[in-house]
Amino acid sequence: VPAGAETVPVAGVRKVIFERMAYSSATVARVTEFVEVDATNLVALRTQLKAELQKTEDVSLSYNDLLIMIVARALREHPLVNSTVVGQEIKLLPQINIGLAVDTERGLLVPVIRDADRKSLIEIVHEVRSLVSRAVSGTSLPDDLTGGTFTITNLGMYEVDGFTPIVNLPESAILGVGRIQAKPAVFEGQIAIRQMMMLSLSFDHRSIDGAPAARFLQRVKHLIENPFLLLM
């Protein structure tokens, strides 16, 4: 180590992250699949709903709120992705509890939206606000940060296009979300400016093969591109 190097203590939340990420990398047979998604309709939906919710609920709608609802629907339809490895067995989990990675001054925290597939968008919006607020202020309740079955990590606000997230054990998969960016794309046989985004699904190949993971990711893509399907 060069002389004068600054030392950052590995303690508290950083120690937990230090140990859990190293254990995940050493344990999980990680594979990451990428897919580019046309999020134009999702952007339009968020714009419309955001204005309405600010008037009626006095809250701001984020893309994470919509993604939690979309991912919860896809997990319900693809239960293998909502699983965990216990010894030599794969357990399909009865609850869909989605963790949302949050950057805080203390480090990365993952508050959990429980039974996300059973909640309305309004319920998700209010719960996410409460969970994130407590995480950022350092007042998270014990249940806030436990019991997750799947995690979403979004780095779009930092202008990141794509990345390979590490599986948050004991979960079997994690979805990485890149930024939404207007760029030329083929739409209905023509070149048009569309709102495009990159998704990256990292999963444990011990419990999930590439094809089932791809089908789940394909479903998430389809719901993002056609968010009106959430009404069905």
PDB file of C-alpha atoms in Angstrom:
ATOM      1  CA  VAL A   1       0.000   0.000   0.000  1.00  0.00           C
ATOM      2  CA  PRO A   2       1.491   3.389  -0.957  1.00  0.00           C
ATOM      3  CA  ALA A   3       2.451   5.704   1.873  1.00  0.00           C
ATOM      4  CA  GLY A   4      -0.205   8.258   2.720  1.00  0.00           C
ATOM      5  CA  ALA A   5      -3.125   6.137   1.510  1.00  0.00           C
ATOM      6  CA  GLU A   6      -6.341   7.043   3.301  1.00  0.00           C
ATOM      7  CA  THR A   7      -7.957   4.256   5.323  1.00  0.00           C
ATOM      8  CA  VAL A   8     -11.716   3.689   5.201  1.00  0.00           C
ATOM      9  CA  PRO A   9     -12.797   1.507   8.143  1.00  0.00           C
ATOM     10  CA  VAL A  10     -14.819  -1.586   7.277  1.00  0.00           C
ATOM     11  CA  ALA A  11     -17.453  -1.249   9.980  1.00  0.00           C
ATOM     12  CA  GLY A  12     -21.191  -0.902  10.449  1.00  0.00           C
ATOM     13  CA  VAL A  13     -23.208  -1.065   7.226  1.00  0.00           C
ATOM     14  CA  ARG A  14     -20.000  -1.153   5.151  1.00  0.00           C
ATOM     15  CA  LYS A  15     -18.899  -4.299   6.990  1.00  0.00           C
ATOM     16  CA  VAL A  16     -22.237  -5.984   6.261  1.00  0.00           C
ATOM     17  CA  ILE A  17     -21.959  -5.064   2.566  1.00  0.00           C
ATOM     18  CA  PHE A  18     -18.296  -6.148   2.543  1.00  0.00           C
ATOM     19  CA  GLU A  19     -19.122  -9.606   3.891  1.00  0.00           C
ATOM     20  CA  ARG A  20     -22.405 -10.220   2.047  1.00  0.00           C
ATOM     21  CA  MET A  21     -21.111  -9.250  -1.390  1.00  0.00           C
ATOM     22  CA  ALA A  22     -17.985 -11.370  -0.980  1.00  0.00           C
ATOM     23  CA  TYR A  23     -20.106 -14.326   0.153  1.00  0.00           C
ATOM     24  CA  SER A  24     -22.506 -13.870  -2.767  1.00  0.00           C
ATOM     25  CA  SER A  25     -19.671 -13.754  -5.309  1.00  0.00           C
ATOM     26  CA  ALA A  26     -18.106 -16.875  -3.822  1.00  0.00           C
ATOM     27  CA  THR A  27     -21.397 -18.804  -3.575  1.00  0.00           C
ATOM     28  CA  VAL A  28     -23.648 -17.860  -6.474  1.00  0.00           C
ATOM     29  CA  ALA A  29     -23.166 -19.243  -9.998  1.00  0.00           C
ATOM     30  CA  ARG A  30     -24.006 -15.812 -11.395  1.00  0.00           C
ATOM     31  CA  VAL A  31     -25.165 -15.207 -14.944  1.00  0.00           C
ATOM     32  CA  THR A  32     -26.361 -11.828 -16.273  1.00  0.00           C
ATOM     33  CA  GLU A  33     -28.733 -11.328 -19.191  1.00  0.00           C
ATOM     34  CA  PHE A  34     -29.305  -7.951 -20.853  1.00  0.00           C
ATOM     35  CA  VAL A  35     -32.253  -6.637 -22.836  1.00  0.00           C
ATOM     36  CA  GLU A  36     -32.916  -3.203 -24.334  1.00  0.00           C
ATOM     37  CA  VAL A  37     -36.439  -1.956 -23.742  1.00  0.00           C
ATOM     38  CA  ASP A  38     -38.553   0.723 -25.420  1.00  0.00           C
ATOM     39  CA  ALA A  39     -39.837   2.646 -22.396  1.00  0.00           C
ATOM     40  CA  THR A  40     -41.664   5.341 -24.388  1.00  0.00           C
ATOM     41  CA  ASN A  41     -45.113   4.241 -23.197  1.00  0.00           C
ATOM     42  CA  LEU A  42     -43.887   3.925 -19.615  1.00  0.00           C
ATOM     43  CA  VAL A  43     -42.532   7.480 -19.743  1.00  0.00           C
ATOM     44  CA  ALA A  44     -45.877   8.743 -21.045  1.00  0.00           C
ATOM     45  CA  LEU A  45     -47.801   6.834 -18.371  1.00  0.00           C
ATOM     46  CA  ARG A  46     -45.593   8.154 -15.596  1.00  0.00           C
ATOM     47  CA  THR A  47     -46.007  11.733 -16.847  1.00  0.00           C
ATOM     48  CA  GLN A  48     -49.796  11.427 -16.773  1.00  0.00           C
ATOM     49  CA  LEU A  49     -50.012   9.607 -13.451  1.00  0.00           C
ATOM     50  CA  LYS A  50     -47.418  11.831 -11.772  1.00  0.00           C
ATOM     51  CA  ALA A  51     -49.461  14.954 -12.435  1.00  0.00           C
ATOM     52  CA  GLU A  52     -52.630  13.296 -11.119  1.00  0.00           C
ATOM     53  CA  LEU A  53     -50.998  11.863  -8.005  1.00  0.00           C
ATOM     54  CA  GLN A  54     -49.445  15.185  -7.104  1.00  0.00           C
ATOM     55  CA  LYS A  55     -52.946  16.678  -7.080  1.00  0.00           C
ATOM     56  CA  THR A  56     -54.795  13.869  -5.295  1.00  0.00           C
ATOM     57  CA  GLU A  57     -52.149  12.245  -3.071  1.00  0.00           C
ATOM     58  CA  ASP A  58     -49.485  14.966  -2.772  1.00  0.00           C
ATOM     59  CA  VAL A  59     -46.773  12.452  -3.704  1.00  0.00           C
ATOM     60  CA  SER A  60     -44.421  12.194  -6.646  1.00  0.00           C
ATOM     61  CA  LEU A  61     -44.496   9.025  -8.768  1.00  0.00           C
ATOM     62  CA  SER A  62     -41.097   7.520  -9.611  1.00  0.00           C
ATOM     63  CA  TYR A  63     -40.097   4.971 -12.223  1.00  0.00           C
ATOM     64  CA  ASN A  64     -39.140   2.663  -9.356  1.00  0.00           C
ATOM     65  CA  ASP A  65     -42.756   2.623  -8.183  1.00  0.00           C
ATOM     66  CA  LEU A  66     -43.925   1.474 -11.602  1.00  0.00           C
ATOM     67  CA  LEU A  67     -41.068  -1.020 -11.933  1.00  0.00           C
ATOM     68  CA  ILE A  68     -41.932  -2.588  -8.572  1.00  0.00           C
ATOM     69  CA  MET A  69     -45.489  -3.135  -9.778  1.00  0.00           C
ATOM     70  CA  ILE A  70     -44.287  -4.535 -13.112  1.00  0.00           C
ATOM     71  CA  VAL A  71     -41.690  -6.850 -11.576  1.00  0.00           C
ATOM     72  CA  ALA A  72     -44.189  -8.093  -8.983  1.00  0.00           C
ATOM     73  CA  ARG A  73     -46.586  -9.073 -11.781  1.00  0.00           C
ATOM     74  CA  ALA A  74     -43.817 -10.854 -13.688  1.00  0.00           C
ATOM     75  CA  LEU A  75     -42.643 -12.712 -10.571  1.00  0.00           C
ATOM     76  CA  ARG A  76     -46.160 -13.959  -9.919  1.00  0.00           C
ATOM     77  CA  GLU A  77     -46.183 -15.423 -13.412  1.00  0.00           C
ATOM     78  CA  HIS A  78     -42.607 -16.805 -13.148  1.00  0.00           C
ATOM     79  CA  PRO A  79     -42.329 -18.188  -9.591  1.00  0.00           C
ATOM     80  CA  LEU A  80     -38.956 -19.878 -10.170  1.00  0.00           C
ATOM     81  CA  VAL A  81     -37.324 -16.446 -10.230  1.00  0.00           C
ATOM     82  CA  ASN A  82     -38.856 -15.731  -6.821  1.00  0.00           C
ATOM     83  CA  SER A  83     -36.937 -18.518  -5.116  1.00  0.00           C
ATOM     84  CA  THR A  84     -34.073 -19.318  -2.791  1.00  0.00           C
ATOM     85  CA  VAL A  85     -31.555 -22.132  -2.449  1.00  0.00           C
ATOM     86  CA  VAL A  86     -31.622 -23.994   0.879  1.00  0.00           C
ATOM     87  CA  GLY A  87     -29.003 -26.708   1.068  1.00  0.00           C
ATOM     88  CA  GLN A  88     -29.642 -29.001  -1.885  1.00  0.00           C
ATOM     89  CA  GLU A  89     -33.187 -27.734  -2.453  1.00  0.00           C
ATOM     90  CA  ILE A  90     -34.802 -24.882  -4.370  1.00  0.00           C
ATOM     91  CA  LYS A  91     -37.651 -23.234  -2.466  1.00  0.00           C
ATOM     92  CA  LEU A  92     -40.309 -21.323  -4.423  1.00  0.00           C
ATOM     93  CA  LEU A  93     -41.319 -18.539  -2.079  1.00  0.00           C
ATOM     94  CA  PRO A  94     -45.022 -17.869  -1.428  1.00  0.00           C
ATOM     95  CA  GLN A  95     -44.603 -14.123  -0.880  1.00  0.00           C
ATOM     96  CA  ILE A  96     -43.312 -11.568  -3.380  1.00  0.00           C
ATOM     97  CA  ASN A  97     -41.271  -9.120  -1.321  1.00  0.00           C
ATOM     98  CA  ILE A  98     -39.330  -6.721  -3.525  1.00  0.00           C
ATOM     99  CA  GLY A  99     -36.247  -4.979  -2.188  1.00  0.00           C
ATOM    100  CA  LEU A 100     -35.236  -1.598  -3.593  1.00  0.00           C
ATOM    101  CA  ALA A 101     -31.546  -0.709  -3.353  1.00  0.00           C
ATOM    102  CA  VAL A 102     -31.124   2.761  -1.806  1.00  0.00           C
ATOM    103  CA  ASP A 103     -27.907   4.786  -1.606  1.00  0.00           C
ATOM    104  CA  THR A 104     -27.524   6.353   1.841  1.00  0.00           C
ATOM    105  CA  GLU A 105     -24.746   8.110   3.737  1.00  0.00           C
ATOM    106  CA  ARG A 106     -24.254   4.900   5.729  1.00  0.00           C
ATOM    107  CA  GLY A 107     -23.973   2.767   2.591  1.00  0.00           C
ATOM    108  CA  LEU A 108     -26.264   0.692   0.415  1.00  0.00           C
ATOM    109  CA  LEU A 109     -29.519  -0.352   2.098  1.00  0.00           C
ATOM    110  CA  VAL A 110     -32.331  -2.448   0.636  1.00  0.00           C
ATOM    111  CA  PRO A 111     -35.749  -1.703   2.173  1.00  0.00           C
ATOM    112  CA  VAL A 112     -38.396  -4.289   1.283  1.00  0.00           C
ATOM    113  CA  ILE A 113     -41.908  -3.789  -0.104  1.00  0.00           C
ATOM    114  CA  ARG A 114     -43.762  -6.846   1.196  1.00  0.00           C
ATOM    115  CA  ASP A 115     -46.503  -8.582  -0.818  1.00  0.00           C
ATOM    116  CA  ALA A 116     -45.828  -6.173  -3.671  1.00  0.00           C
ATOM    117  CA  ASP A 117     -47.997  -8.205  -6.056  1.00  0.00           C
ATOM    118  CA  ARG A 118     -51.031  -7.610  -3.825  1.00  0.00           C
ATOM    119  CA  LYS A 119     -50.644  -3.863  -3.525  1.00  0.00           C
ATOM    120  CA  SER A 120     -52.081  -1.088  -5.663  1.00  0.00           C
ATOM    121  CA  LEU A 121     -49.819   1.515  -7.227  1.00  0.00           C
ATOM    122  CA  ILE A 122     -50.941   4.068  -4.625  1.00  0.00           C
ATOM    123  CA  GLU A 123     -50.027   1.686  -1.805  1.00  0.00           C
ATOM    124  CA  ILE A 124     -46.614   1.031  -3.360  1.00  0.00           C
ATOM    125  CA  VAL A 125     -45.928   4.754  -3.809  1.00  0.00           C
ATOM    126  CA  HIS A 126     -46.681   5.562  -0.153  1.00  0.00           C
ATOM    127  CA  GLU A 127     -44.795   2.526   1.175  1.00  0.00           C
ATOM    128  CA  VAL A 128     -41.714   3.240  -0.915  1.00  0.00           C
ATOM    129  CA  ARG A 129     -41.676   6.854   0.299  1.00  0.00           C
ATOM    130  CA  SER A 130     -41.817   5.748   3.942  1.00  0.00           C
ATOM    131  CA  LEU A 131     -39.196   3.026   3.549  1.00  0.00           C
ATOM    132  CA  VAL A 132     -36.745   5.205   1.617  1.00  0.00           C
ATOM    133  CA  SER A 133     -37.206   8.115   4.012  1.00  0.00           C
ATOM    134  CA  ARG A 134     -36.379   5.927   7.010  1.00  0.00           C
ATOM    135  CA  ALA A 135     -33.410   4.351   5.198  1.00  0.00           C
ATOM    136  CA  VAL A 136     -31.911   7.730   4.294  1.00  0.00           C
ATOM    137  CA  SER A 137     -32.480   9.177   7.766  1.00  0.00           C
ATOM    138  CA  GLY A 138     -31.038   6.103   9.496  1.00  0.00           C
ATOM    139  CA  THR A 139     -34.295   5.229  11.256  1.00  0.00           C
ATOM    140  CA  SER A 140     -35.204   2.008   9.436  1.00  0.00           C
ATOM    141  CA  LEU A 141     -37.251  -0.473  11.423  1.00  0.00           C
ATOM    142  CA  PRO A 142     -35.911  -4.047  11.730  1.00  0.00           C
ATOM    143  CA  ASP A 143     -38.575  -5.410   9.369  1.00  0.00           C
ATOM    144  CA  ASP A 144     -37.804  -2.739   6.760  1.00  0.00           C
ATOM    145  CA  LEU A 145     -34.580  -4.417   5.664  1.00  0.00           C
ATOM    146  CA  THR A 146     -35.374  -8.129   5.913  1.00  0.00           C
ATOM    147  CA  GLY A 147     -37.445 -10.739   4.124  1.00  0.00           C
ATOM    148  CA  GLY A 148     -36.788  -9.729   0.512  1.00  0.00           C
ATOM    149  CA  THR A 149     -37.292 -12.310  -2.249  1.00  0.00           C
ATOM    150  CA  PHE A 150     -36.096 -10.217  -5.233  1.00  0.00           C
ATOM    151  CA  THR A 151     -34.209  -6.921  -5.574  1.00  0.00           C
ATOM    152  CA  ILE A 152     -34.352  -3.983  -7.997  1.00  0.00           C
ATOM    153  CA  THR A 153     -31.309  -1.719  -8.264  1.00  0.00           C
ATOM    154  CA  ASN A 154     -31.623   1.405 -10.399  1.00  0.00           C
ATOM    155  CA  LEU A 155     -28.579   3.479 -11.419  1.00  0.00           C
ATOM    156  CA  GLY A 156     -30.346   5.401 -14.166  1.00  0.00           C
ATOM    157  CA  MET A 157     -30.226   8.646 -12.204  1.00  0.00           C
ATOM    158  CA  TYR A 158     -26.412   8.458 -12.416  1.00  0.00           C
ATOM    159  CA  GLU A 159     -26.499   8.154 -16.242  1.00  0.00           C
ATOM    160  CA  VAL A 160     -25.466   4.490 -16.113  1.00  0.00           C
ATOM    161  CA  ASP A 161     -26.658   2.535 -19.144  1.00  0.00           C
ATOM    162  CA  GLY A 162     -26.101  -1.031 -17.931  1.00  0.00           C
ATOM    163  CA  PHE A 163     -24.289  -3.027 -15.246  1.00  0.00           C
ATOM    164  CA  THR A 164     -24.021  -6.492 -13.712  1.00  0.00           C
ATOM    165  CA  PRO A 165     -25.552  -6.418 -10.212  1.00  0.00           C
ATOM    166  CA  ILE A 166     -24.579  -8.981  -7.582  1.00  0.00           C
ATOM    167  CA  VAL A 167     -27.354 -11.286  -6.352  1.00  0.00           C
ATOM    168  CA  ASN A 168     -28.570 -10.291  -2.894  1.00  0.00           C
ATOM    169  CA  LEU A 169     -28.531 -13.637  -1.063  1.00  0.00           C
ATOM    170  CA  PRO A 170     -30.612 -15.544  -0.052  1.00  0.00           C
ATOM    171  CA  GLU A 171     -32.522 -14.290  -3.104  1.00  0.00           C
ATOM    172  CA  SER A 172     -31.939 -15.906  -6.498  1.00  0.00           C
ATOM    173  CA  ALA A 173     -32.098 -12.879  -8.801  1.00  0.00           C
ATOM    174  CA  ILE A 174     -31.703  -9.115  -9.030  1.00  0.00           C
ATOM    175  CA  LEU A 175     -32.755  -6.643 -11.727  1.00  0.00           C
ATOM    176  CA  GLY A 176     -30.416  -3.832 -12.734  1.00  0.00           C
ATOM    177  CA  VAL A 177     -32.063  -0.781 -14.316  1.00  0.00           C
ATOM    178  CA  GLY A 178     -30.195   1.693 -16.518  1.00  0.00           C
ATOM    179  CA  ARG A 179     -31.110   5.207 -17.543  1.00  0.00           C
ATOM    180  CA  ILE A 180     -33.942   6.054 -19.914  1.00  0.00           C
ATOM    181  CA  GLN A 181     -32.492   7.880 -22.901  1.00  0.00           C
ATOM    182  CA  ALA A 182     -34.050   9.298 -26.062  1.00  0.00           C
ATOM    183  CA  LYS A 183     -32.316   7.832 -29.103  1.00  0.00           C
ATOM    184  CA  PRO A 184     -33.021   6.527 -32.610  1.00  0.00           C
ATOM    185  CA  ALA A 185     -34.668   3.100 -32.728  1.00  0.00           C
ATOM    186  CA  VAL A 186     -36.703   1.027 -35.145  1.00  0.00           C
ATOM    187  CA  PHE A 187     -40.408   1.467 -34.364  1.00  0.00           C
ATOM    188  CA  GLU A 188     -43.121  -0.018 -36.569  1.00  0.00           C
ATOM    189  CA  GLY A 189     -40.624  -0.397 -39.415  1.00  0.00           C
ATOM    190  CA  GLN A 190     -39.392   3.198 -39.246  1.00  0.00           C
ATOM    191  CA  ILE A 191     -36.513   4.988 -37.537  1.00  0.00           C
ATOM    192  CA  ALA A 192     -37.925   7.097 -34.723  1.00  0.00           C
ATOM    193  CA  ILE A 193     -36.716   8.774 -31.538  1.00  0.00           C
ATOM    194  CA  ARG A 194     -37.787   6.494 -28.676  1.00  0.00           C
ATOM    195  CA  GLN A 195     -37.154   6.418 -24.930  1.00  0.00           C
ATOM    196  CA  MET A 196     -34.850   3.416 -24.558  1.00  0.00           C
ATOM    197  CA  MET A 197     -33.487   1.721 -21.445  1.00  0.00           C
ATOM    198  CA  MET A 198     -31.287  -1.263 -20.605  1.00  0.00           C
ATOM    199  CA  LEU A 199     -32.255  -3.961 -18.113  1.00  0.00           C
ATOM    200  CA  SER A 200     -29.811  -6.487 -16.676  1.00  0.00           C
ATOM    201  CA  LEU A 201     -30.997  -9.570 -14.807  1.00  0.00           C
ATOM    202  CA  SER A 202     -28.367 -11.314 -12.690  1.00  0.00           C
ATOM    203  CA  PHE A 203     -29.453 -14.703 -11.382  1.00  0.00           C
ATOM    204  CA  ASP A 204     -28.180 -17.799  -9.599  1.00  0.00           C
ATOM    205  CA  HIS A 205     -27.685 -20.514 -12.213  1.00  0.00           C
ATOM    206  CA  ARG A 206     -27.897 -23.147  -9.484  1.00  0.00           C
ATOM    207  CA  SER A 207     -31.648 -22.557  -9.271  1.00  0.00           C
ATOM    208  CA  ILE A 208     -32.552 -20.730 -12.495  1.00  0.00           C
ATOM    209  CA  ASP A 209     -31.510 -21.717 -16.016  1.00  0.00           C
ATOM    210  CA  GLY A 210     -30.933 -19.184 -18.765  1.00  0.00           C
ATOM    211  CA  ALA A 211     -34.204 -19.782 -20.626  1.00  0.00           C
ATOM    212  CA  PRO A 212     -36.573 -19.346 -17.621  1.00  0.00           C
ATOM    213  CA  ALA A 213     -34.642 -16.225 -16.638  1.00  0.00           C
ATOM    214  CA  ALA A 214     -34.960 -14.918 -20.199  1.00  0.00           C
ATOM    215  CA  ARG A 215     -38.701 -15.560 -20.226  1.00  0.00           C
ATOM    216  CA  PHE A 216     -39.076 -13.584 -17.003  1.00  0.00           C
ATOM    217  CA  LEU A 217     -36.980 -10.733 -18.417  1.00  0.00           C
ATOM    218  CA  GLN A 218     -39.001 -10.852 -21.625  1.00  0.00           C
ATOM    219  CA  ARG A 219     -42.201 -10.474 -19.590  1.00  0.00           C
ATOM    220  CA  VAL A 220     -40.802  -7.477 -17.721  1.00  0.00           C
ATOM    221  CA  LYS A 221     -39.854  -5.942 -21.071  1.00  0.00           C
ATOM    222  CA  HIS A 222     -43.335  -6.581 -22.462  1.00  0.00           C
ATOM    223  CA  LEU A 223     -45.016  -4.937 -19.451  1.00  0.00           C
ATOM    224  CA  ILE A 224     -42.723  -1.897 -19.634  1.00  0.00           C
ATOM    225  CA  GLU A 225     -43.470  -1.492 -23.326  1.00  0.00           C
ATOM    226  CA  ASN A 226     -47.196  -2.080 -22.778  1.00  0.00           C
ATOM    227  CA  PRO A 227     -47.915  -0.790 -19.250  1.00  0.00           C
ATOM    228  CA  PHE A 228     -51.680  -0.735 -19.869  1.00  0.00           C
ATOM    229  CA  LEU A 229     -51.503  -4.531 -19.392  1.00  0.00           C
ATOM    230  CA  LEU A 230     -51.163  -3.852 -15.662  1.00  0.00           C
ATOM    231  CA  LEU A 231     -54.891  -3.078 -15.718  1.00  0.00           C
ATOM    232  CA  MET A 232     -55.718  -6.618 -16.872  1.00  0.00           C
TER     233      MET A 232
END
